[in-house]
XYZ file of C-alpha atoms in Angstrom:
553
model
C 25.715 43.332 8.857
C 26.801 46.095 11.298
C 29.647 48.532 10.477
C 31.862 49.935 13.266
C 35.350 51.581 13.452
C 38.432 49.550 14.090
C 39.223 49.072 17.776
C 42.336 51.266 17.602
C 40.105 54.263 16.862
C 38.632 53.924 20.337
C 42.128 54.008 21.706
C 42.698 57.159 19.687
C 39.746 58.844 21.365
C 41.169 57.915 24.756
C 44.469 59.440 23.748
C 42.719 62.604 22.671
C 40.869 62.799 25.969
C 44.004 62.410 28.035
C 45.737 65.108 26.003
C 43.012 67.529 27.059
C 44.394 67.620 30.586
C 48.019 67.994 29.640
C 48.379 70.285 26.651
C 44.851 71.077 25.663
C 45.770 69.804 22.210
C 47.075 66.760 20.440
C 48.668 66.102 17.096
C 48.105 62.811 15.254
C 49.920 61.470 12.211
C 47.573 59.247 10.235
C 46.500 58.432 6.725
C 43.430 57.279 4.944
C 43.476 53.877 3.297
C 43.385 55.519 -0.112
C 46.364 57.821 0.611
C 50.056 57.069 0.439
C 51.265 59.873 2.737
C 50.478 60.570 6.337
C 48.543 63.718 7.176
C 48.848 65.847 10.311
C 45.730 66.118 12.427
C 45.858 68.692 15.288
C 43.032 68.764 17.791
C 42.563 71.613 20.237
C 40.583 71.651 23.396
C 37.515 73.490 22.299
C 37.069 71.356 19.252
C 38.071 68.042 20.752
C 34.657 66.437 20.673
C 33.967 67.563 17.115
C 37.412 66.671 15.892
C 37.166 63.243 17.445
C 33.930 62.692 15.566
C 35.524 63.933 12.356
C 38.461 61.655 12.941
C 36.145 58.693 13.014
C 34.870 59.684 9.628
C 38.157 60.574 7.976
C 39.960 57.520 9.288
C 37.198 54.987 8.653
C 39.276 52.673 6.551
C 36.181 50.986 5.095
C 36.948 47.913 7.157
C 34.101 46.298 9.036
C 33.558 43.179 10.986
C 30.409 41.143 11.240
C 28.381 40.815 14.328
C 26.066 38.131 12.581
C 22.446 37.209 13.218
C 22.236 33.792 14.890
C 20.159 31.434 12.668
C 19.082 28.063 14.139
C 17.110 25.458 12.144
C 15.750 22.381 13.987
C 14.735 18.984 12.613
C 11.012 18.726 11.830
C 9.511 15.275 12.373
C 5.903 15.451 11.168
C 5.486 11.666 10.887
C 2.977 11.568 13.746
C 0.685 13.798 11.679
C 0.130 11.258 8.914
C -1.083 12.850 5.697
C -3.916 11.351 3.648
C -2.148 10.907 0.323
C -5.409 10.872 -1.600
C -6.348 14.396 -0.556
C -2.969 15.839 0.458
C -2.625 18.499 3.127
C -0.276 20.433 5.394
C 2.158 18.195 7.263
C 3.347 20.917 9.649
C 5.219 24.195 9.925
C 9.011 24.226 9.773
C 9.435 27.659 11.359
C 7.769 27.001 14.711
C 10.952 25.465 16.144
C 13.498 27.549 14.153
C 14.908 30.730 15.680
C 16.584 33.999 14.743
C 18.643 35.418 17.622
C 16.621 33.241 19.975
C 13.253 34.406 18.673
C 10.933 32.109 16.684
C 11.587 32.600 12.972
C 8.921 34.143 10.773
C 8.550 35.078 7.138
C 9.712 38.607 8.057
C 13.058 37.406 9.406
C 13.962 34.434 7.178
C 13.447 33.012 3.728
C 12.560 29.300 3.624
C 13.981 27.271 0.752
C 13.371 23.598 -0.176
C 16.699 21.953 -1.041
C 15.620 18.326 -1.649
C 12.068 16.998 -1.945
C 13.119 13.478 -0.934
C 11.064 12.012 -3.751
C 7.871 13.769 -2.660
C 6.904 15.214 -6.004
C 4.986 18.492 -5.884
C 5.676 19.286 -2.223
C 5.918 22.993 -1.429
C 6.926 25.106 1.552
C 4.780 28.218 1.852
C 6.198 31.577 2.891
C 4.798 31.113 6.401
C 6.634 27.774 6.774
C 3.724 25.376 6.142
C 4.777 22.232 4.252
C 2.064 21.219 1.788
C 1.789 17.641 0.472
C -0.066 17.440 -2.867
C -3.047 15.180 -3.504
C -2.186 11.869 -5.146
C 1.002 11.268 -3.148
C 1.752 7.544 -2.637
C 2.159 5.914 0.761
C 5.662 6.314 2.100
C 7.827 8.104 4.631
C 9.655 10.960 2.945
C 12.765 12.759 4.189
C 13.163 16.268 2.788
C 15.868 18.906 3.280
C 15.280 22.636 3.608
C 17.150 25.739 4.749
C 16.316 29.088 6.291
C 18.350 32.193 5.415
C 18.490 35.617 7.015
C 16.522 38.114 4.994
C 19.021 40.406 3.349
C 21.915 37.984 3.712
C 21.542 34.791 1.702
C 24.899 33.558 3.008
C 23.696 33.328 6.600
C 21.698 30.081 6.422
C 21.164 26.796 8.175
C 19.633 23.571 6.827
C 17.725 20.693 8.414
C 15.524 17.721 7.472
C 11.746 17.291 7.393
C 10.167 13.854 7.961
C 6.712 13.340 6.439
C 4.576 10.198 6.574
C 1.892 9.649 3.932
C -0.924 7.081 4.037
C -2.477 6.738 0.602
C -4.695 4.377 -1.367
C -2.289 2.740 -3.773
C -4.775 0.175 -5.122
C -7.530 2.763 -5.583
C -10.242 0.900 -3.668
C -11.117 3.821 -1.419
C -9.423 2.214 1.590
C -6.207 3.715 2.943
C -3.213 1.399 2.781
C -2.739 1.338 6.563
C -6.115 -0.375 7.028
C -6.360 -2.119 3.655
C -7.250 -5.747 4.298
C -6.878 -6.957 0.736
C -4.165 -4.899 -0.918
C -4.410 -4.741 -4.664
C -8.140 -5.478 -4.675
C -11.342 -3.627 -3.863
C -12.018 -3.989 -0.142
C -15.583 -2.784 -0.630
C -16.580 -5.956 -2.481
C -17.586 -8.450 0.191
C -20.452 -10.587 -1.078
C -20.966 -12.617 2.099
C -20.220 -9.718 4.484
C -17.758 -11.830 6.421
C -15.206 -9.012 6.641
C -12.927 -10.595 4.051
C -13.035 -8.750 0.708
C -13.854 -10.962 -2.260
C -10.380 -10.484 -3.706
C -8.883 -12.287 -0.709
C -11.827 -14.562 0.151
C -11.721 -18.166 -0.992
C -15.444 -18.640 -0.282
C -17.224 -15.490 -1.426
C -20.733 -16.690 -0.614
C -19.795 -18.408 2.658
C -21.520 -21.639 1.687
C -18.601 -23.836 2.795
C -17.785 -24.575 -0.840
C -14.602 -22.980 -2.075
C -15.005 -20.644 -5.047
C -12.714 -22.924 -6.993
C -15.265 -25.715 -6.529
C -18.283 -23.677 -7.545
C -17.895 -23.679 -11.265
C -14.859 -21.405 -11.202
C -11.658 -22.685 -12.764
C -9.132 -23.270 -9.976
C -6.826 -20.815 -11.699
C -9.048 -17.867 -10.886
C -8.167 -18.168 -7.230
C -4.434 -18.676 -7.463
C -3.026 -17.178 -10.620
C -2.208 -13.673 -9.386
C -0.405 -12.572 -6.253
C 0.141 -8.855 -5.804
C 3.381 -8.304 -3.939
C 2.482 -5.401 -1.739
C 5.757 -4.500 -0.106
C 4.338 -2.628 2.865
C 1.860 -5.195 4.170
C 4.428 -7.352 5.936
C 4.516 -10.195 3.428
C 8.204 -9.553 2.733
C 10.944 -10.033 5.300
C 13.593 -7.333 4.951
C 15.439 -8.083 8.184
C 17.923 -10.512 6.643
C 21.554 -9.300 6.447
C 22.201 -7.549 3.132
C 24.566 -8.811 0.502
C 28.118 -7.580 1.099
C 28.157 -6.076 -2.384
C 25.213 -3.844 -1.648
C 24.256 -1.593 1.259
C 20.471 -1.403 1.099
C 17.601 0.071 3.051
C 13.822 0.391 3.104
C 13.928 3.737 4.897
C 16.818 5.697 3.405
C 15.797 6.867 -0.045
C 19.087 6.677 -1.925
C 17.250 7.020 -5.228
C 15.889 10.446 -4.349
C 19.181 11.494 -2.806
C 20.907 11.194 -6.174
C 18.049 12.985 -7.936
C 16.221 9.893 -9.207
C 12.552 9.740 -10.104
C 10.010 9.279 -7.326
C 9.322 5.593 -6.740
C 6.084 4.343 -8.343
C 3.215 2.670 -6.620
C 4.498 0.955 -3.532
C 4.650 2.045 0.077
C 8.172 0.792 0.600
C 10.930 -0.318 -1.680
C 14.398 -1.754 -1.408
C 17.235 0.415 -2.634
C 20.930 0.687 -1.921
C 24.396 1.574 -3.156
C 27.472 -0.384 -4.147
C 30.271 -0.252 -1.547
C 32.858 -2.637 -3.043
C 31.809 -3.678 -6.561
C 30.865 -7.116 -7.848
C 27.609 -9.018 -8.250
C 25.040 -7.361 -5.980
C 21.909 -9.180 -4.765
C 18.597 -8.101 -3.331
C 16.645 -10.813 -1.491
C 12.919 -10.838 -0.875
C 12.046 -13.559 1.631
C 8.299 -14.165 1.757
C 7.009 -14.579 5.301
C 4.372 -16.972 3.953
C 4.753 -18.790 0.621
C 2.868 -17.422 -2.378
C 0.957 -20.370 -3.869
C -0.020 -20.124 -7.524
C -1.520 -22.563 -10.000
C 0.420 -22.637 -13.252
C 0.637 -24.656 -16.428
C 4.059 -23.876 -17.873
C 5.238 -20.389 -16.945
C 5.450 -18.179 -13.871
C 5.663 -14.441 -14.529
C 7.364 -11.925 -12.239
C 6.998 -8.163 -12.623
C 8.979 -5.463 -10.840
C 10.109 -1.868 -11.059
C 13.856 -1.383 -11.378
C 16.151 1.584 -10.803
C 19.888 1.727 -11.504
C 21.827 4.904 -12.227
C 24.755 2.621 -13.208
C 27.339 5.424 -13.563
C 29.373 3.210 -15.866
C 32.033 4.880 -17.947
C 30.998 3.587 -21.358
C 27.307 4.441 -21.090
C 26.446 0.925 -22.310
C 24.808 -1.752 -20.228
C 24.563 -5.112 -21.932
C 24.973 -7.468 -18.983
C 21.841 -9.365 -17.919
C 19.922 -8.700 -14.734
C 19.237 -12.060 -13.148
C 16.089 -13.014 -11.284
C 15.689 -16.238 -9.283
C 12.497 -17.725 -7.869
C 12.853 -20.267 -5.058
C 10.025 -22.739 -4.447
C 9.357 -25.316 -1.758
C 8.995 -28.427 -3.908
C 10.208 -27.581 -7.391
C 13.492 -25.904 -6.447
C 14.992 -22.704 -7.816
C 14.460 -21.260 -11.293
C 16.563 -18.505 -12.846
C 15.946 -16.155 -15.748
C 18.214 -13.444 -17.206
C 16.901 -10.176 -18.556
C 18.637 -7.989 -21.151
C 17.325 -4.452 -21.103
C 16.079 -2.790 -24.248
C 17.586 0.401 -25.627
C 14.566 2.352 -24.394
C 14.861 0.889 -20.894
C 18.543 1.706 -20.768
C 17.842 5.273 -21.802
C 15.176 5.628 -19.117
C 17.671 4.440 -16.505
C 20.178 6.969 -17.806
C 17.509 9.629 -17.327
C 17.051 8.685 -13.654
C 13.737 6.886 -14.173
C 12.300 3.667 -12.824
C 11.525 1.031 -15.462
C 9.215 -1.979 -15.413
C 10.767 -5.385 -16.079
C 9.007 -8.703 -16.689
C 10.461 -12.173 -16.322
C 8.790 -15.276 -17.779
C 10.196 -18.300 -15.974
C 9.498 -21.768 -17.418
C 8.564 -24.237 -14.654
C 9.139 -27.876 -15.666
C 6.341 -30.366 -15.091
C 3.227 -31.811 -16.657
C -0.234 -30.300 -16.438
C -1.657 -27.685 -14.143
C -0.154 -27.676 -10.682
C 0.642 -25.501 -7.712
C 3.998 -23.875 -7.011
C 4.839 -22.370 -3.631
C 7.236 -19.418 -3.942
C 9.317 -18.644 -0.846
C 11.979 -16.230 -2.095
C 12.718 -13.864 -4.972
C 16.266 -12.676 -5.665
C 17.405 -9.955 -8.048
C 21.050 -9.679 -9.083
C 22.912 -6.999 -10.957
C 26.534 -6.886 -12.076
C 27.941 -3.573 -10.903
C 30.308 -2.811 -13.762
C 30.991 0.812 -13.076
C 33.243 3.309 -11.407
C 30.515 4.160 -8.894
C 32.039 2.165 -6.049
C 32.492 3.831 -2.696
C 32.576 2.397 0.823
C 30.200 5.088 2.041
C 27.333 6.683 0.198
C 28.266 9.645 -1.969
C 25.478 11.149 -4.014
C 27.951 12.332 -6.642
C 29.589 8.986 -7.415
C 27.695 6.075 -5.822
C 25.855 3.592 -7.979
C 22.314 3.154 -6.671
C 20.124 0.120 -7.328
C 16.410 -0.139 -6.423
C 13.727 -2.826 -6.736
C 9.955 -2.699 -6.200
C 8.323 -6.119 -6.704
C 4.881 -5.835 -8.284
C 3.335 -9.261 -8.752
C 3.712 -12.963 -9.411
C 1.385 -14.079 -12.195
C 0.502 -17.514 -13.566
C 0.288 -18.205 -17.284
C -3.327 -19.211 -16.553
C -4.241 -15.757 -15.296
C -7.199 -14.199 -17.064
C -9.621 -17.074 -16.651
C -12.699 -15.858 -14.819
C -15.590 -17.290 -12.856
C -18.447 -17.323 -15.362
C -20.466 -20.405 -14.348
C -24.133 -19.901 -13.433
C -25.617 -23.384 -13.102
C -29.211 -22.389 -12.426
C -29.198 -19.450 -14.847
C -30.492 -16.994 -12.243
C -27.925 -14.350 -13.160
C -25.899 -14.952 -9.992
C -22.593 -16.673 -10.596
C -22.135 -19.828 -8.564
C -19.344 -18.470 -6.404
C -21.719 -15.701 -5.271
C -24.936 -17.818 -5.188
C -26.141 -19.499 -1.994
C -28.145 -22.014 -4.060
C -25.948 -22.880 -7.027
C -28.300 -25.312 -8.758
C -31.555 -23.532 -7.886
C -33.114 -26.646 -6.400
C -34.373 -24.829 -3.323
C -31.779 -26.463 -1.097
C -29.009 -24.130 0.018
C -25.603 -25.085 -1.258
C -24.362 -25.204 2.313
C -26.963 -27.906 3.021
C -26.036 -30.029 0.023
C -23.216 -32.454 -0.237
C -20.116 -32.188 -2.389
C -20.654 -35.851 -3.140
C -22.286 -37.149 -6.312
C -25.186 -39.204 -5.050
C -26.400 -40.358 -8.471
C -22.966 -40.919 -9.963
C -23.493 -38.603 -12.927
C -20.211 -36.757 -12.425
C -21.867 -33.614 -11.050
C -21.643 -32.844 -7.322
C -24.982 -32.628 -5.567
C -24.786 -28.880 -4.946
C -24.553 -28.330 -8.713
C -27.035 -31.053 -9.632
C -30.817 -30.644 -9.510
C -31.247 -34.418 -9.601
C -32.980 -35.683 -6.457
C -31.194 -38.380 -4.519
C -33.550 -38.547 -1.589
C -32.163 -35.468 0.115
C -35.017 -34.059 2.159
C -34.742 -31.066 4.469
C -34.920 -32.008 8.130
C -36.295 -28.629 9.203
C -37.974 -25.476 7.930
C -39.080 -22.172 9.475
C -42.346 -20.699 8.140
C -41.851 -17.172 9.515
C -42.232 -15.263 6.231
C -38.613 -14.149 6.133
C -38.194 -15.579 2.635
C -35.771 -18.279 3.795
C -36.908 -21.897 4.244
C -40.512 -20.793 4.695
C -41.859 -24.037 3.238
C -41.110 -27.726 3.440
C -39.704 -27.641 -0.090
C -38.326 -30.848 -1.617
C -36.916 -29.851 -5.017
C -36.061 -33.382 -6.018
C -39.746 -34.263 -6.231
C -39.960 -32.150 -9.373
C -38.676 -35.244 -11.115
C -41.804 -37.120 -9.939
C -44.767 -35.087 -11.206
C -47.392 -37.333 -9.576
C -45.917 -37.371 -6.082
C -48.049 -37.184 -2.953
C -47.159 -35.940 0.572
C -48.866 -36.686 3.866
C -47.888 -34.935 7.118
C -48.934 -36.069 10.632
C -48.535 -34.504 14.047
C -47.176 -36.429 17.009
C -50.692 -37.614 17.871
C -51.112 -39.222 14.472
C -53.482 -36.615 13.129
C -53.028 -35.786 9.468
C -52.337 -32.071 9.164
C -51.298 -31.876 5.513
C -52.330 -33.931 2.513
C -51.251 -33.002 -0.994
C -51.481 -34.671 -4.431
C -49.396 -32.982 -7.102
C -51.136 -34.679 -10.029
C -48.604 -33.609 -12.678
C -48.423 -29.917 -11.734
C -45.216 -28.093 -12.677
C -45.493 -25.711 -9.731
C -46.151 -27.802 -6.607
C -47.722 -26.439 -3.443
C -45.342 -27.027 -0.561
C -46.351 -27.296 3.089
C -46.204 -23.855 4.749
C -46.772 -24.929 8.350
C -50.571 -24.624 8.299
C -52.963 -27.554 8.557
C -55.205 -28.745 5.744
C -56.431 -31.794 7.625
C -60.131 -32.554 8.191
C -59.831 -32.290 11.978
C -58.375 -28.795 11.907
C -60.739 -26.337 13.584
C -58.986 -23.121 12.493
C -57.013 -23.464 9.313
C -55.852 -19.843 9.503
C -53.831 -20.571 12.636
C -50.256 -21.847 12.160
C -49.342 -25.183 13.608
C -47.100 -25.136 16.677
C -43.382 -25.753 16.538
C -42.383 -29.366 16.820
C -41.540 -32.531 14.917
C -43.902 -33.819 12.240
C -43.966 -37.148 10.506
C -44.122 -37.286 6.707
C -44.780 -39.944 4.056
C -43.782 -39.278 0.457
C -45.293 -41.326 -2.408
C -43.383 -41.061 -5.712
C -46.202 -42.685 -7.701
C -43.847 -43.644 -10.522
C -44.426 -47.402 -10.242
C -40.752 -47.810 -9.358
C -39.728 -46.117 -6.105
C -41.287 -47.172 -2.847
C -42.698 -44.515 -0.516
C -40.299 -43.023 2.015
C -40.951 -41.521 5.446
C -39.236 -39.483 8.108
C -39.440 -36.544 10.478
C -39.189 -32.825 9.813
C -38.940 -30.146 12.477
C -41.168 -27.070 12.158
C -39.443 -24.099 13.787
C -41.216 -20.917 14.893
């Protein structure tokens, strides 16, 4: 603030100056603010300058006017500098585009004060204007409000917003949400290295046999669907219900002082403009298919400040699941006393719905839409949002879960310690699962890729290059015929391999070298090409079989 005499005092000095030329003196009748009577002030020529100065002092009526410092705060959009929510960091500096009398603001000219954290718990603005986001912040775009005030005058302030974008790791798999392929599961687990994490891969060993057909109960693959709001699985573009103005970007919950939203990158929240039954719709861009027996479970986080006069809330919150074939199923939820109290305290609560699905036996249901309804029975109805009176309602869907969830893949047919859905040779017969049929050649009720029984399946090629894969002409099914014999011939009819097993439990399989009598150098591998074989079972039942096998180099 600057203090200066009233304007009429300048006029008084002019009057005194003009009097100098006429009478060399002037007499003024005036009074101080604290006096009731006027006093006579006579100024003579030689003392005019001094007396004028004294007059300023004696007639300063203690009235001042403000020639204020010009404070300008500008919006700070730091969203392009996305913060790693795992580690936290500085989003930007709010002072670099704020000014004091046209000069960039600094900590020596203004105080910076955070007015609203926008749900970003633990955020701080340092004295120099840096905005620090704490480690462990969830993925979301936050809108904060701050103000700068002139140092020495906390009434001369201006406020603006700060926009901060955070990319975190909400499922804790070490992969940021923006690039997370399989949200809700560990992206680092990829058994077959096909780029699809096991949690979202239906064939974890890439053997062309679905995990659900490799000794895993079907339920393990389709009993849990994490509803990750930010990954585009939910369509939020549909027109909102007339009883609720809702948004995925405006954080009404934080604006009324509610608890920071848990877990999810985005959530649906809104306020009640006209009263009545309010709905929130979640249309799934692609149906969620789950295998169930009797019950489908839905979990979500719920927020409702309610603002009802009585303080009681005994009306049910309705949830409806819409499916493609089975229709719509509805379940009502009455909140517990503890849940109601948490809502009163501005907290999010977790709700669980168990929806009976009619039908016999295990079957698939395809969910296309989830709807939440709440009866707004309060005085918090306003056509436009008002943080002091509006009722705010928020939903974060968490997951759809089958009543069969919890069953795990535990089958290891060949007992090698590698579960079938991760094993490239499920039955350990030496023939890769991908090369075996899903048929049951011997009719024993076990598919060939899980059955060591030999049905005449003989490899049509092998590659003896010492890479540990198909290095020998191995025919596992012959283990059931301990006295078998194999003869191999080249295209000229020369016998290059002759082997009698004679009851051995560990047969010697052809490795691509010749053991024939005409071979000059048995240490040299035979050339690539097709070779003719004859297999004798020697069981007095099965006739010999023959065919061609290709040796690849």
